[in-house]
Amino acid sequence: QVQLVESGGGLVQPGGSLRLSCAASGSIFSIYTMGWYRQAPGKQRELVADITRGGSTFYADSVKGRFTISRDNAKNTVYLQMNSLKPEDTAVYYCNVRCLLSDRRINDYWGQGTQVTVSS
């Protein structure tokens, strides 16, 4: 029904930057909230940032001022610009989208995850 393709993870030194992308495709009528979560080893998955269709954003306190979430509604794509990365940002990052499908059902979908490693 809906496929999410993430890209942009990798290995970066502390203080560096990465940009994650997540593109949604399939039987989508509209996308409501798009967000990024992360899960570090031994920890629960946590919300990093999300953005509504209208552009309202939320950020976890740990990333405020360093990460910026944005979306391109025409491309059904959400981005996460991560600056001033710290070792504690190391995790698998997952995108999440809430979709209104063509059949008028509302479902949440998850990306496959992309590894972000911050290390010198």
Coordinates of N, CA and C in Angstrom, one line a residue:
Q1 N 0.8 -1.2 0.0 CA 0.0 0.0 0.0 C 0.9 1.3 0.0
V2 N 1.7 1.4 1.1 CA 2.6 2.6 1.2 C 4.0 2.1 1.4
Q3 N 4.9 2.6 0.7 CA 6.3 2.3 0.9 C 7.1 3.5 1.3
L4 N 8.0 3.4 2.3 CA 8.8 4.5 2.7 C 10.3 4.1 2.4
V5 N 11.0 5.0 1.8 CA 12.4 4.7 1.5 C 13.3 5.8 2.1
E6 N 14.1 5.4 3.0 CA 15.0 6.3 3.8 C 16.4 6.3 3.2
S7 N 17.0 7.4 3.3 CA 18.4 7.5 2.9 C 19.1 8.6 3.7
G8 N 20.5 8.5 3.6 CA 21.2 9.6 4.2 C 22.0 9.3 5.5
G9 N 21.8 8.1 6.0 CA 22.6 7.8 7.2 C 24.1 7.6 6.9
G10 N 24.8 7.3 8.0 CA 26.2 7.1 7.8 C 27.1 7.3 9.0
L11 N 28.4 7.4 8.8 CA 29.3 7.6 9.9 C 29.8 9.1 9.8
V12 N 29.8 9.8 10.9 CA 30.3 11.2 10.8 C 31.0 11.5 12.1
Q13 N 31.9 12.4 12.1 CA 32.7 12.8 13.3 C 31.8 13.7 14.2
P14 N 32.1 13.7 15.4 CA 31.4 14.7 16.3 C 31.5 16.1 15.8
G15 N 30.4 16.8 15.8 CA 30.4 18.2 15.2 C 30.0 18.2 13.8
G16 N 29.9 17.1 13.1 CA 29.5 17.0 11.7 C 28.1 17.1 11.5
S17 N 27.7 16.9 10.2 CA 26.3 17.0 9.8 C 25.9 15.9 8.9
L18 N 24.6 15.5 8.9 CA 24.0 14.6 8.0 C 22.6 15.1 7.7
R19 N 22.1 14.6 6.5 CA 20.8 14.9 6.2 C 20.1 13.6 5.8
L20 N 19.0 13.3 6.5 CA 18.2 12.2 6.2 C 17.0 12.5 5.4
S21 N 16.6 11.6 4.5 CA 15.4 11.8 3.7 C 14.6 10.6 3.8
C22 N 13.3 10.8 3.6 CA 12.3 9.6 3.6 C 11.2 10.0 2.6
A23 N 11.1 9.2 1.6 CA 10.1 9.4 0.5 C 9.0 8.3 0.6
A24 N 7.8 8.8 0.6 CA 6.6 7.9 0.7 C 6.0 7.8 -0.7
S25 N 5.5 6.6 -1.0 CA 4.9 6.3 -2.2 C 3.8 5.2 -2.0
G26 N 2.8 5.2 -3.0 CA 1.8 4.2 -2.9 C 0.4 4.8 -3.0
S27 N -0.6 4.1 -2.4 CA -2.0 4.6 -2.5 C -2.3 5.6 -1.5
I28 N -1.6 6.8 -1.6 CA -1.7 7.9 -0.7 C -2.6 8.9 -1.2
F29 N -3.6 9.3 -0.4 CA -4.5 10.4 -0.7 C -3.9 11.7 -0.2
S30 N -3.4 11.6 1.1 CA -2.8 12.7 1.7 C -1.9 12.2 2.9
I31 N -0.9 13.0 3.3 CA -0.1 12.7 4.4 C -0.3 13.7 5.5
Y32 N -0.6 13.2 6.7 CA -0.7 14.1 7.8 C 0.6 14.4 8.4
T33 N 0.9 13.9 9.6 CA 2.2 14.1 10.3 C 3.3 13.2 9.8
M34 N 4.4 13.8 9.6 CA 5.6 13.0 9.2 C 6.7 13.3 10.3
G35 N 7.4 12.2 10.7 CA 8.3 12.3 11.8 C 9.5 11.4 11.7
W36 N 10.4 11.7 12.6 CA 11.6 10.9 12.7 C 11.7 10.4 14.1
Y37 N 12.0 9.1 14.3 CA 12.3 8.5 15.6 C 13.7 7.9 15.5
R38 N 14.2 7.6 16.7 CA 15.5 6.9 16.7 C 15.5 5.9 17.9
Q39 N 16.3 4.9 17.7 CA 16.5 3.9 18.7 C 18.0 3.5 18.8
A40 N 18.5 3.8 20.0 CA 19.9 3.4 20.3 C 19.9 2.1 20.9
P41 N 21.0 1.4 20.9 CA 21.1 0.0 21.5 C 20.7 0.0 22.9
G42 N 19.8 -0.9 23.3 CA 19.4 -1.0 24.7 C 18.4 0.1 25.2
K43 N 18.0 0.9 24.3 CA 17.1 2.0 24.6 C 15.8 1.9 23.8
Q44 N 14.7 2.5 24.4 CA 13.5 2.6 23.7 C 13.5 3.5 22.5
R45 N 12.6 3.3 21.5 CA 12.5 4.2 20.4 C 11.9 5.5 20.9
E46 N 12.5 6.6 20.5 CA 12.0 7.9 20.9 C 11.8 8.8 19.7
L47 N 10.8 9.7 19.9 CA 10.5 10.7 18.9 C 11.6 11.8 18.9
V48 N 12.1 12.0 17.7 CA 13.2 13.1 17.6 C 12.5 14.4 17.2
A49 N 11.7 14.3 16.1 CA 11.0 15.5 15.6 C 9.9 15.1 14.7
D50 N 8.9 15.9 14.6 CA 7.8 15.7 13.6 C 7.3 17.0 13.1
I51 N 6.5 16.9 12.0 CA 6.0 18.1 11.3 C 4.7 17.8 10.7
T52 N 3.7 18.7 10.9 CA 2.4 18.5 10.4 C 2.4 18.9 8.9
R53 N 1.3 18.7 8.3 CA 1.2 19.0 6.9 C 1.2 20.6 6.7
G54 N 0.8 21.3 7.7 CA 0.8 22.7 7.7 C 2.2 23.3 8.1
G55 N 3.1 22.5 8.5 CA 4.4 23.0 8.8 C 4.7 23.2 10.3
S56 N 3.8 22.9 11.2 CA 4.1 23.0 12.6 C 5.0 21.9 13.0
T57 N 6.0 22.2 13.8 CA 7.1 21.3 14.2 C 7.2 21.0 15.7
F58 N 7.7 19.8 16.0 CA 8.0 19.5 17.4 C 9.4 18.9 17.4
Y59 N 10.2 19.2 18.4 CA 11.6 18.7 18.6 C 11.7 18.2 20.0
A60 N 12.4 17.1 20.1 CA 12.8 16.6 21.4 C 13.9 17.6 22.0
D61 N 13.9 17.8 23.3 CA 14.8 18.7 23.9 C 16.2 18.5 23.5
S62 N 16.6 17.2 23.4 CA 18.0 16.8 23.1 C 18.5 17.3 21.8
V63 N 17.6 17.6 20.9 CA 18.0 18.0 19.5 C 17.6 19.4 19.1
K64 N 16.9 20.1 20.0 CA 16.5 21.5 19.7 C 17.8 22.4 19.4
G65 N 17.7 23.1 18.3 CA 18.8 24.0 18.0 C 19.8 23.4 17.1
R66 N 19.8 22.0 17.0 CA 20.8 21.3 16.2 C 20.1 20.6 15.0
F67 N 18.9 20.1 15.1 CA 18.2 19.4 14.1 C 17.1 20.2 13.5
T68 N 16.8 20.1 12.2 CA 15.7 20.8 11.6 C 15.0 19.8 10.7
I69 N 13.7 19.7 11.0 CA 12.8 18.8 10.2 C 12.1 19.7 9.1
S70 N 11.9 19.1 7.9 CA 11.2 19.8 6.9 C 10.5 18.8 6.0
R71 N 9.6 19.2 5.2 CA 8.9 18.3 4.3 C 8.6 19.0 3.0
D72 N 8.5 18.2 1.9 CA 8.1 18.6 0.6 C 6.8 17.9 0.3
N73 N 5.6 18.5 0.4 CA 4.4 17.8 0.3 C 4.2 17.4 -1.2
A74 N 4.7 18.1 -2.1 CA 4.6 17.6 -3.5 C 5.3 16.3 -3.8
K75 N 6.4 16.1 -3.0 CA 7.2 14.9 -3.2 C 6.9 13.8 -2.2
N76 N 6.0 14.1 -1.2 CA 5.7 13.2 -0.1 C 7.0 12.8 0.6
T77 N 7.8 13.8 0.9 CA 9.2 13.5 1.4 C 9.4 14.4 2.7
V78 N 10.0 13.7 3.6 CA 10.4 14.4 4.9 C 11.9 14.4 5.0
Y79 N 12.5 15.4 5.5 CA 13.9 15.5 5.7 C 14.2 15.8 7.2
L80 N 15.4 15.4 7.6 CA 16.0 15.8 8.9 C 17.4 16.2 8.7
Q81 N 17.6 17.5 8.8 CA 19.0 18.1 8.8 C 19.5 18.0 10.2
M82 N 20.6 17.3 10.3 CA 21.2 17.1 11.7 C 22.6 17.8 11.7
N83 N 22.8 18.8 12.5 CA 24.0 19.5 12.6 C 24.6 19.4 14.0
S84 N 25.8 19.7 14.2 CA 26.5 19.6 15.5 C 26.2 18.2 16.1
L85 N 26.4 17.2 15.4 CA 26.1 15.9 15.9 C 27.0 15.5 17.0
K86 N 26.5 14.7 17.9 CA 27.2 14.2 19.1 C 27.2 12.7 19.2
P87 N 28.1 12.1 19.9 CA 28.1 10.7 20.0 C 26.8 10.1 20.5
E88 N 26.1 10.8 21.3 CA 24.8 10.3 21.9 C 23.7 10.4 20.8
D89 N 23.9 10.9 19.7 CA 23.0 10.9 18.6 C 23.0 9.6 17.8
T90 N 24.0 8.8 18.1 CA 24.2 7.5 17.4 C 23.0 6.6 17.7
A91 N 22.3 6.1 16.6 CA 21.1 5.3 16.7 C 20.7 4.9 15.3
V92 N 19.7 4.1 15.3 CA 19.0 3.8 14.0 C 17.8 4.8 14.0
Y93 N 17.7 5.5 12.9 CA 16.7 6.5 12.7 C 15.6 6.0 11.8
Y94 N 14.4 6.1 12.2 CA 13.2 5.6 11.5 C 12.3 6.8 11.1
C95 N 11.8 6.8 9.9 CA 10.8 7.8 9.6 C 9.4 7.2 9.8
N96 N 8.5 8.0 10.1 CA 7.1 7.6 10.4 C 6.1 8.6 9.7
V97 N 5.1 8.0 9.0 CA 4.2 8.9 8.4 C 2.8 8.4 8.7
R98 N 1.9 9.4 8.9 CA 0.5 9.1 9.1 C -0.3 9.4 7.8
C99 N -0.8 8.5 7.1 CA -1.4 8.7 5.8 C -2.9 8.5 5.8
L100 N -3.5 9.3 5.0 CA -4.9 9.1 4.6 C -4.8 8.4 3.2
L101 N -5.3 7.2 3.2 CA -5.1 6.4 2.0 C -6.3 6.7 1.0
S102 N -6.1 6.2 -0.2 CA -7.1 6.4 -1.3 C -8.5 5.9 -0.9
D103 N -8.5 4.8 0.0 CA -9.7 4.2 0.4 C -10.3 4.9 1.7
R104 N -9.6 6.0 2.1 CA -10.1 6.8 3.2 C -9.7 6.2 4.6
R105 N -8.9 5.1 4.6 CA -8.4 4.7 5.9 C -7.2 5.5 6.2
I106 N -7.0 5.6 7.6 CA -5.8 6.3 8.1 C -4.9 5.2 8.7
N107 N -3.6 5.2 8.3 CA -2.7 4.2 8.8 C -1.3 4.9 9.1
D108 N -0.6 4.4 10.0 CA 0.8 4.8 10.3 C 1.8 3.8 9.6
Y109 N 2.8 4.4 9.0 CA 3.8 3.5 8.4 C 5.2 3.9 8.8
W110 N 6.1 2.9 8.8 CA 7.5 3.1 9.3 C 8.5 2.8 8.2
G111 N 9.5 3.6 8.1 CA 10.6 3.3 7.2 C 11.5 2.1 7.7
Q112 N 12.4 1.7 6.9 CA 13.2 0.5 7.3 C 14.3 0.8 8.3
G113 N 14.6 2.1 8.5 CA 15.6 2.5 9.4 C 16.9 2.8 8.7
T114 N 17.7 3.8 9.2 CA 19.0 4.1 8.6 C 19.9 4.4 9.8
Q115 N 21.1 3.8 9.8 CA 22.0 3.9 10.9 C 22.8 5.2 10.8
V116 N 22.8 5.9 11.9 CA 23.6 7.1 12.1 C 24.6 6.8 13.2
T117 N 25.9 7.0 12.9 CA 26.9 6.7 13.9 C 27.8 8.0 14.0
V118 N 27.9 8.5 15.2 CA 28.7 9.7 15.4 C 29.9 9.3 16.2
S119 N 31.1 9.3 15.6 CA 32.3 8.8 16.3 C 33.5 9.4 15.6
S120 N 34.6 9.5 16.5 CA 35.8 10.0 15.9 C 36.8 8.8 15.6

